Short mmCIF file of C-alpha atoms and ligand atoms in Angstrom, two decimals:
data_model
loop_
_atom_site.label_atom_id
_atom_site.label_comp_id
_atom_site.label_asym_id
_atom_site.label_seq_id
_atom_site.Cartn_x
_atom_site.Cartn_y
_atom_site.Cartn_z
CA UNK A 1 29.41 -9.27 -0.24
CA UNK A 2 25.89 -7.88 -0.56
CA UNK A 3 25.22 -5.02 -2.91
CA UNK A 4 25.03 -1.55 -1.41
CA UNK A 5 24.40 0.74 -4.38
CA UNK A 6 20.82 1.21 -5.59
CA UNK A 7 18.97 3.51 -7.93
CA UNK A 8 15.59 4.79 -6.71
CA UNK A 9 13.00 6.56 -8.86
CA UNK A 10 10.98 9.00 -6.76
CA UNK A 11 7.55 10.13 -7.95
CA UNK A 12 6.11 12.46 -5.27
CA UNK A 13 2.84 13.26 -7.12
CA UNK A 14 0.17 15.58 -5.76
CA UNK A 15 -1.30 17.01 -2.56
CA UNK A 16 0.48 15.66 0.51
CA UNK A 17 2.50 13.26 -1.72
CA UNK A 18 5.54 15.57 -2.00
CA UNK A 19 5.29 16.45 1.73
CA UNK A 20 5.45 12.88 2.99
CA UNK A 21 7.98 11.75 0.37
CA UNK A 22 10.34 14.56 1.41
CA UNK A 23 10.41 13.21 4.97
CA UNK A 24 10.94 9.62 3.80
CA UNK A 25 13.89 10.76 1.67
CA UNK A 26 15.43 12.57 4.65
CA UNK A 27 15.17 9.36 6.64
CA UNK A 28 16.81 7.43 3.79
CA UNK A 29 19.60 10.03 3.57
CA UNK A 30 20.28 9.72 7.30
CA UNK A 31 20.33 5.94 7.04
CA UNK A 32 22.75 6.11 4.10
CA UNK A 33 25.11 8.31 6.08
CA UNK A 34 24.97 5.94 9.02
CA UNK A 35 25.36 2.71 7.07
CA UNK A 36 27.39 3.63 3.97
CA UNK A 37 24.49 2.70 1.73
CA UNK A 38 24.88 4.42 -1.64
CA UNK A 39 21.64 5.61 -3.21
CA UNK A 40 21.16 7.28 -6.57
CA UNK A 41 17.84 9.11 -6.21
CA UNK A 42 16.11 10.66 -9.22
CA UNK A 43 12.78 12.46 -9.15
CA UNK A 44 10.05 12.59 -11.79
CA UNK A 45 6.55 13.96 -12.25
CA UNK A 46 3.45 11.85 -11.96
CA UNK A 47 -0.30 12.40 -11.58
CA UNK A 48 -1.81 15.87 -11.69
CA UNK A 49 1.63 17.47 -11.35
CA UNK A 50 2.68 15.68 -14.56
CA UNK A 51 -0.58 16.55 -16.32
CA UNK A 52 -0.11 20.25 -15.54
CA UNK A 53 3.40 20.19 -16.96
CA UNK A 54 3.24 17.67 -19.80
CA UNK A 55 -0.48 17.16 -20.49
CA UNK A 56 -0.45 13.51 -19.35
CA UNK A 57 -0.42 11.84 -15.92
CA UNK A 58 2.39 9.40 -16.70
CA UNK A 59 4.91 10.96 -19.11
CA UNK A 60 7.33 8.68 -20.91
CA UNK A 61 10.25 10.29 -19.00
CA UNK A 62 8.77 9.27 -15.64
CA UNK A 63 8.00 5.79 -16.88
CA UNK A 64 11.59 5.39 -18.16
CA UNK A 65 12.92 6.66 -14.84
CA UNK A 66 10.87 3.97 -13.08
CA UNK A 67 11.90 1.23 -15.53
CA UNK A 68 15.61 2.06 -15.13
CA UNK A 69 15.54 2.05 -11.34
CA UNK A 70 15.91 -0.74 -8.78
CA UNK A 71 12.78 0.45 -6.97
CA UNK A 72 10.17 3.21 -7.13
CA UNK A 73 8.95 5.40 -4.26
CA UNK A 74 5.60 7.03 -4.93
CA UNK A 75 3.74 9.64 -2.85
CA UNK A 76 0.11 9.98 -3.94
CA UNK A 77 -1.79 11.33 -6.90
CA UNK A 78 -5.08 13.07 -7.55
CA UNK A 79 -7.14 15.98 -6.34
CA UNK A 80 -10.25 18.04 -7.11
CA UNK A 81 -8.36 20.15 -9.67
CA UNK A 82 -8.21 17.20 -12.09
CA UNK A 83 -11.56 15.53 -11.36
CA UNK A 84 -13.30 16.80 -14.49
CA UNK A 85 -10.65 15.39 -16.85
CA UNK A 86 -11.32 12.36 -19.05
CA UNK A 87 -10.53 9.11 -17.25
CA UNK A 88 -7.54 8.52 -19.52
CA UNK A 89 -5.96 11.79 -18.36
CA UNK A 90 -6.81 11.62 -14.67
CA UNK A 91 -3.91 11.45 -12.20
CA UNK A 92 -5.07 8.03 -10.94
CA UNK A 93 -4.44 6.55 -14.42
CA UNK A 94 -0.72 6.97 -13.70
CA UNK A 95 -0.96 4.37 -10.93
CA UNK A 96 -2.69 1.88 -13.20
CA UNK A 97 -0.13 2.61 -15.95
CA UNK A 98 2.83 2.12 -13.60
CA UNK A 99 1.39 -1.13 -12.23
CA UNK A 100 0.74 -2.41 -15.73
CA UNK A 101 4.11 -1.41 -17.25
CA UNK A 102 6.18 -2.52 -14.26
CA UNK A 103 4.29 -5.83 -14.14
CA UNK A 104 3.25 -5.26 -10.51
CA UNK A 105 0.58 -7.78 -9.59
CA UNK A 106 0.83 -8.13 -5.81
CA UNK A 107 0.22 -5.34 -3.35
CA UNK A 108 1.35 -6.14 0.20
CA UNK A 109 -0.27 -4.05 2.92
CA UNK A 110 0.86 -4.89 6.45
CA UNK A 111 -1.60 -3.82 9.14
CA UNK A 112 0.45 -3.64 12.29
CA UNK A 113 -0.70 -1.98 15.48
CA UNK A 114 2.04 -0.18 17.38
CA UNK A 115 1.62 -0.63 21.14
CA UNK A 116 1.89 3.12 21.71
CA UNK A 117 -1.00 3.78 19.32
CA UNK A 118 -3.53 1.45 20.93
CA UNK A 119 -5.62 4.42 21.99
CA UNK A 120 -5.42 6.16 18.60
CA UNK A 121 -7.78 3.68 16.97
CA UNK A 122 -11.51 4.45 16.99
CA UNK A 123 -11.91 0.80 18.03
CA UNK A 124 -11.51 -0.38 21.62
CA UNK A 125 -7.99 -1.11 22.84
CA UNK A 126 -9.05 -4.65 23.74
CA UNK A 127 -10.12 -5.24 20.13
CA UNK A 128 -7.06 -3.85 18.33
CA UNK A 129 -4.29 -4.98 20.68
CA UNK A 130 -1.98 -7.52 19.05
CA UNK A 131 -3.37 -7.08 15.51
CA UNK A 132 -0.84 -8.11 12.88
CA UNK A 133 -2.34 -8.74 9.45
CA UNK A 134 -0.83 -8.83 5.98
CA UNK A 135 -3.30 -8.00 3.22
CA UNK A 136 -2.21 -9.30 -0.18
CA UNK A 137 -4.22 -7.46 -2.81
CA UNK A 138 -4.24 -8.51 -6.47
CA UNK A 139 -3.37 -5.52 -8.66
CA UNK A 140 -3.81 -6.22 -12.35
CA UNK A 141 -7.31 -7.63 -12.81
CA UNK A 142 -10.87 -7.06 -11.64
CA UNK A 143 -13.19 -4.15 -12.41
CA UNK A 144 -10.20 -1.79 -12.65
CA UNK A 145 -8.97 -3.26 -15.93
CA UNK A 146 -11.83 -5.39 -17.32
CA UNK A 147 -13.44 -4.55 -20.65
CA UNK A 148 -16.00 -3.52 -21.78
CA UNK A 149 -16.12 -0.43 -19.61
CA UNK A 150 -17.61 3.03 -19.86
CA UNK A 151 -20.89 4.89 -19.93
CA UNK A 152 -23.16 4.64 -22.99
CA UNK A 153 -26.70 5.63 -23.87
CA UNK A 154 -29.18 2.87 -24.55
CA UNK A 155 -32.94 3.18 -24.88
CA UNK A 156 -32.76 6.83 -23.93
CA UNK A 157 -30.89 6.36 -20.64
CA UNK A 158 -27.24 6.21 -19.60
CA UNK A 159 -25.79 2.84 -18.65
CA UNK A 160 -22.51 2.52 -16.73
CA UNK A 161 -20.53 -0.68 -17.30
CA UNK A 162 -17.42 -2.17 -15.73
CA UNK A 163 -16.37 -5.76 -16.13
CA UNK A 164 -15.01 -8.05 -13.44
CA UNK A 165 -12.50 -10.34 -15.14
CA UNK A 166 -9.95 -12.72 -13.64
CA UNK A 167 -7.92 -15.27 -15.56
CA UNK A 168 -6.87 -18.49 -13.92
CA UNK A 169 -3.22 -17.46 -14.36
CA UNK A 170 -3.73 -14.16 -12.52
CA UNK A 171 -5.42 -15.93 -9.61
CA UNK A 172 -2.78 -18.65 -9.46
CA UNK A 173 0.17 -16.23 -9.19
CA UNK A 174 -1.41 -14.02 -6.50
CA UNK A 175 -2.47 -17.14 -4.58
CA UNK A 176 1.17 -18.26 -4.58
CA UNK A 177 2.23 -14.85 -3.22
CA UNK A 178 -0.35 -15.26 -0.46
CA UNK A 179 0.73 -18.80 0.44
CA UNK A 180 4.44 -17.87 0.43
CA UNK A 181 3.74 -14.87 2.68
CA UNK A 182 1.68 -17.02 5.06
CA UNK A 183 4.42 -19.66 5.13
CA UNK A 184 6.87 -16.98 6.37
CA UNK A 185 4.41 -15.84 9.08
CA UNK A 186 1.81 -17.72 11.17
CA UNK A 187 0.84 -20.12 8.34
CA UNK A 188 -2.80 -19.07 7.99
CA UNK A 189 -4.15 -17.81 4.69
CA UNK A 190 -7.66 -16.46 4.30
CA UNK A 191 -8.94 -15.97 0.76
CA UNK A 192 -11.68 -13.35 0.48
CA UNK A 193 -14.24 -13.42 -2.33
CA UNK A 194 -17.93 -13.10 -3.10
CA UNK A 195 -18.33 -16.57 -4.56
CA UNK A 196 -21.97 -16.78 -3.50
CA UNK A 197 -22.98 -14.27 -6.17
CA UNK A 198 -20.04 -13.64 -8.52
CA UNK A 199 -18.94 -16.46 -10.86
CA UNK A 200 -15.54 -14.85 -11.42
CA UNK A 201 -14.84 -15.09 -7.70
CA UNK A 202 -16.09 -18.70 -7.54
CA UNK A 203 -13.25 -19.31 -10.02
CA UNK A 204 -11.01 -17.35 -7.63
CA UNK A 205 -12.01 -19.67 -4.76
CA UNK A 206 -11.52 -22.81 -6.86
CA UNK A 207 -8.06 -21.81 -8.11
CA UNK A 208 -6.84 -20.67 -4.67
CA UNK A 209 -7.98 -24.05 -3.30
CA UNK A 210 -6.08 -25.86 -6.07
CA UNK A 211 -2.88 -23.89 -5.40
CA UNK A 212 -3.32 -24.70 -1.71
CA UNK A 213 -2.55 -28.36 -2.41
CA UNK A 214 1.09 -27.30 -2.91
CA UNK A 215 1.10 -25.71 0.56
CA UNK A 216 -0.08 -28.40 2.98
CA UNK A 217 1.68 -26.58 5.85
CA UNK A 218 -0.54 -23.48 5.42
CA UNK A 219 -4.11 -23.53 6.77
CA UNK A 220 -6.37 -22.12 4.05
CA UNK A 221 -9.74 -20.57 4.80
CA UNK A 222 -12.33 -18.74 2.68
CA UNK A 223 -14.61 -15.87 3.64
CA UNK A 224 -17.12 -13.69 1.83
CA UNK A 225 -16.04 -10.08 1.61
CA UNK A 226 -19.06 -8.71 3.51
CA UNK A 227 -18.37 -11.03 6.43
CA UNK A 228 -14.66 -10.12 6.30
CA UNK A 229 -15.49 -6.40 6.50
CA UNK A 230 -17.47 -7.15 9.65
CA UNK A 231 -14.91 -9.53 11.19
CA UNK A 232 -12.11 -6.98 10.72
CA UNK A 233 -13.69 -4.65 13.26
CA UNK A 234 -15.14 -7.43 15.44
CA UNK A 235 -11.97 -9.44 15.96
CA UNK A 236 -8.98 -8.42 13.82
CA UNK A 237 -6.60 -10.71 15.74
CA UNK A 238 -8.12 -13.76 14.02
CA UNK A 239 -6.37 -12.83 10.72
CA UNK A 240 -2.83 -13.63 9.60
CA UNK A 241 -2.57 -13.24 5.80
CA UNK A 242 -5.58 -12.20 3.70
CA UNK A 243 -5.40 -12.65 -0.07
CA UNK A 244 -8.07 -10.95 -2.13
CA UNK A 245 -9.09 -9.30 -5.38
CA UNK A 246 -8.14 -5.83 -6.54
CA UNK A 247 -11.31 -4.05 -5.45
CA UNK A 248 -11.99 -5.99 -2.24
CA UNK A 249 -8.35 -5.43 -1.24
CA UNK A 250 -8.62 -1.73 -1.95
CA UNK A 251 -11.62 -1.34 0.33
CA UNK A 252 -10.70 -3.81 3.09
CA UNK A 253 -7.22 -2.31 3.53
CA UNK A 254 -8.62 1.20 4.09
CA UNK A 255 -10.94 -0.29 6.69
CA UNK A 256 -8.08 -2.22 8.27
CA UNK A 257 -5.99 0.97 8.38
CA UNK A 258 -8.30 2.38 11.01
CA UNK A 259 -7.43 -0.51 13.33
CA UNK A 260 -3.92 0.99 13.44
CA UNK A 261 -5.23 4.47 14.23
CA UNK A 262 -4.92 6.21 10.86
CA UNK A 263 -4.66 5.62 7.15
CA UNK A 264 -1.48 7.71 7.39
CA UNK A 265 0.30 4.84 9.19
CA UNK A 266 0.02 2.17 6.49
CA UNK A 267 2.83 1.40 4.04
CA UNK A 268 2.59 -0.80 0.97
CA UNK A 269 4.75 -2.66 -1.49
CA UNK A 270 3.67 -3.48 -5.02
CA UNK A 271 5.65 -6.39 -6.35
CA UNK A 272 5.93 -8.36 -9.57
CA UNK A 273 8.70 -10.20 -11.30
CA UNK A 274 11.09 -7.24 -11.33
CA UNK A 275 11.40 -3.96 -9.49
CA UNK A 276 8.93 -3.04 -6.75
CA UNK A 277 6.98 0.15 -6.14
CA UNK A 278 6.49 1.46 -2.60
CA UNK A 279 3.87 3.93 -1.43
CA UNK A 280 1.69 4.76 1.55
CA UNK A 281 -1.85 3.45 1.07
CA UNK A 282 -3.44 6.87 1.50
CA UNK A 283 -4.28 9.32 -1.26
CA UNK A 284 -3.24 12.92 -1.84
CA UNK A 285 -5.45 14.22 1.02
CA UNK A 286 -6.25 17.58 -0.61
CA UNK A 287 -8.10 18.62 2.56
CA UNK A 288 -4.82 18.88 4.51
CA UNK A 289 -2.25 19.47 1.74
CA UNK A 290 0.07 22.40 2.47
CA UNK A 291 -0.77 22.54 6.18
CA UNK A 292 2.21 20.55 7.51
CA UNK A 293 -0.15 18.12 9.21
CA UNK A 294 0.12 14.96 7.07
CA UNK A 295 1.44 11.88 8.80
CA UNK A 296 4.65 10.84 6.99
CA UNK A 297 5.04 7.52 8.85
CA UNK A 298 3.22 5.40 6.23
CA UNK A 299 5.69 6.64 3.60
CA UNK A 300 8.68 6.23 5.92
CA UNK A 301 7.56 2.65 6.62
CA UNK A 302 7.15 2.13 2.85
CA UNK A 303 10.84 2.92 2.46
CA UNK A 304 11.58 0.25 5.07
CA UNK A 305 9.57 -2.20 2.94
CA UNK A 306 11.67 -1.15 -0.08
CA UNK A 307 14.89 -1.92 1.77
CA UNK A 308 13.55 -5.33 2.78
CA UNK A 309 11.80 -6.49 -0.38
CA UNK A 310 13.81 -4.88 -3.20
CA UNK A 311 17.27 -4.59 -1.67
CA UNK A 312 17.26 -7.52 0.83
CA UNK A 313 18.45 -5.13 3.55
CA UNK A 314 16.50 -6.50 6.46
CA UNK A 315 18.66 -5.00 9.22
CA UNK A 316 18.41 -1.51 7.69
CA UNK A 317 14.63 -1.92 7.24
CA UNK A 318 14.31 -2.84 10.90
CA UNK A 319 16.36 0.20 11.85
CA UNK A 320 13.73 2.46 10.26
CA UNK A 321 10.85 0.53 11.85
CA UNK A 322 12.57 0.74 15.25
CA UNK A 323 13.06 4.49 14.80
CA UNK A 324 9.33 4.90 14.07
CA UNK A 325 8.45 2.80 17.12
CA UNK A 326 10.80 4.94 19.24
CA UNK A 327 9.29 8.29 18.21
CA UNK A 328 5.83 6.96 18.97
CA UNK A 329 7.08 5.80 22.36
CA UNK A 330 8.41 9.33 22.97
CA UNK A 331 4.83 10.56 22.51
CA UNK A 332 5.20 12.24 19.13
CA UNK A 333 1.93 12.30 17.22
CA UNK A 334 0.71 13.94 14.05
CA UNK A 335 -2.85 15.19 14.28
CA UNK A 336 -4.44 12.04 12.80
CA UNK A 337 -3.01 9.80 15.55
CA UNK A 338 -3.11 12.26 18.46
CA UNK A 339 -6.39 10.78 19.74
CA UNK A 340 -8.80 12.47 22.09
CA UNK A 341 -7.88 13.26 25.65
CA UNK A 342 -4.34 11.87 25.43
CA UNK A 343 -2.89 15.24 26.38
CA UNK A 344 -0.36 14.94 23.56
CA UNK A 345 0.24 18.03 21.42
CA UNK A 346 0.28 17.11 17.73
CA UNK A 347 3.45 17.82 15.76
CA UNK A 348 3.70 18.65 12.06
CA UNK A 349 4.90 16.52 9.15
CA UNK A 350 8.41 18.00 9.20
CA UNK A 351 8.81 17.68 12.98
CA UNK A 352 7.78 14.03 12.77
CA UNK A 353 10.34 13.49 9.99
CA UNK A 354 13.00 15.27 12.11
CA UNK A 355 12.27 12.99 15.04
CA UNK A 356 12.66 9.81 12.97
CA UNK A 357 15.90 11.15 11.45
CA UNK A 358 17.23 11.84 14.96
CA UNK A 359 16.41 8.31 16.09
CA UNK A 360 18.20 6.88 13.05
CA UNK A 361 21.26 9.01 13.89
CA UNK A 362 21.09 7.98 17.55
CA UNK A 363 20.96 4.34 16.46
CA UNK A 364 17.53 3.77 18.05
P1 NAD B 1 -7.19 10.19 1.02
O1 NAD B 1 -6.51 8.93 1.44
O2 NAD B 1 -6.39 11.16 0.26
O3 NAD B 1 -7.81 10.93 2.30
C1 NAD B 1 -8.80 10.34 3.14
C2 NAD B 1 -8.78 11.03 4.51
O4 NAD B 1 -7.62 10.60 5.21
C3 NAD B 1 -8.69 12.55 4.43
O5 NAD B 1 -9.44 13.09 5.48
C4 NAD B 1 -7.22 12.84 4.65
O6 NAD B 1 -6.96 14.10 5.22
C5 NAD B 1 -6.80 11.70 5.57
N1 NAD B 1 -5.39 11.32 5.33
C6 NAD B 1 -4.92 10.66 4.27
N2 NAD B 1 -3.60 10.51 4.36
C7 NAD B 1 -3.23 11.09 5.53
C8 NAD B 1 -1.98 11.27 6.19
N3 NAD B 1 -0.82 10.82 5.68
N4 NAD B 1 -1.97 11.92 7.37
C9 NAD B 1 -3.11 12.38 7.91
N5 NAD B 1 -4.32 12.25 7.34
C10 NAD B 1 -4.38 11.61 6.15
O7 NAD B 1 -8.47 9.72 0.17
P2 NAD B 1 -9.54 10.59 -0.65
O8 NAD B 1 -9.82 11.87 0.07
O9 NAD B 1 -10.62 9.67 -0.95
O10 NAD B 1 -8.82 10.93 -2.02
C11 NAD B 1 -8.13 12.16 -2.29
C12 NAD B 1 -7.46 12.04 -3.67
O11 NAD B 1 -6.44 11.03 -3.60
C13 NAD B 1 -8.41 11.59 -4.78
O12 NAD B 1 -8.07 12.30 -5.93
C14 NAD B 1 -8.14 10.11 -4.93
O13 NAD B 1 -8.42 9.63 -6.22
C15 NAD B 1 -6.65 10.08 -4.65
N6 NAD B 1 -6.14 8.77 -4.18
C16 NAD B 1 -4.89 8.47 -4.59
C17 NAD B 1 -4.31 7.29 -4.12
C18 NAD B 1 -2.90 7.02 -4.52
O14 NAD B 1 -2.23 7.90 -5.02
N7 NAD B 1 -2.40 5.83 -4.31
C19 NAD B 1 -5.01 6.46 -3.24
C20 NAD B 1 -6.28 6.83 -2.81
C21 NAD B 1 -6.84 8.01 -3.29
#
């Protein structure tokens, strides 16, 4: 019999983080009632909220909570209030700390266009229709972790330094994640780099090619990141799985989000050798925090990814995805996906959460 009891650490964070996480938890609660799933949910502080309370963005208590759980659900961190803090104390450091301590090296970002949102994208319907991409972003290397780093004074002027480092081992393991993902989909893997000017990403290209010899059934291609940025808006249907570095993945996935209509729609899973962490790809959106207008669907879909990847509950994951599809079909839209001239009146964060909960209860 499969397991049906799981412990989830919830770290809502800052800005709209708590607002979207609340809706995702309501959806999970409804699903538990319907399916008999038993969830032990414990909340902790992270980001600016943790700094305000404990003087650090990732307190030991929150880290322990995450380490003792089967999976972590995170909202978002950051905001103008904490922007003048030292880098080590900034809310965003909590994300890097969690990724590092939980050994999360692969970030999966599915870019799926819902049929009912074809007109929500700023791109033409004919361009976005049928887009279904999985971006696999490396999470532990690159400019985000490389040393030396910092700003120093030399010859009377300030010099800013960050270091792009990738070890062969780091490239090999993320390449395997990419190939495995492609094998389970349409068997096309595109590796994105900047090998024409960056030696570290020539190594990336070489190692990905080497790993590819173990996956003769997957068609491997390579593309420079600047071309990929252009191709994503020119013809996104050409992509199946994209595997790329930490920074290129960060930027390309925000760009790809707009194909789906809004950054608020995109879920993500960060995986390693143990527990996974699930979060929408957007930030804390301070500009709309507290206005009940954030789109909670990216977070709700992140919970579906948690059920699938951490708990092997594919049917339950699909039930959430179907519920989201059904509310979109009913014409419910938060402001970010309402589009121009659709005649649809935007609903708030809570109303969108209510609608998904109702669909779960109705067995949509
Ligand atoms: P953002 O993703 O927070 O917001 C970008 C734009 O998208 C804003 O106009 C915002 O209103 C909109 N948006 C984002 N999520 C939305 C949603 N669910 N529904 C509707 N609209 C949504 O990016 P930003 O403004 O560059 O960053 C704000 C803060 O978030 C910064 O402090 C940044 O460091 C932090 N950040 C955190 C994460 C994270 O926690 N994983 C990721 C990115 C940025």
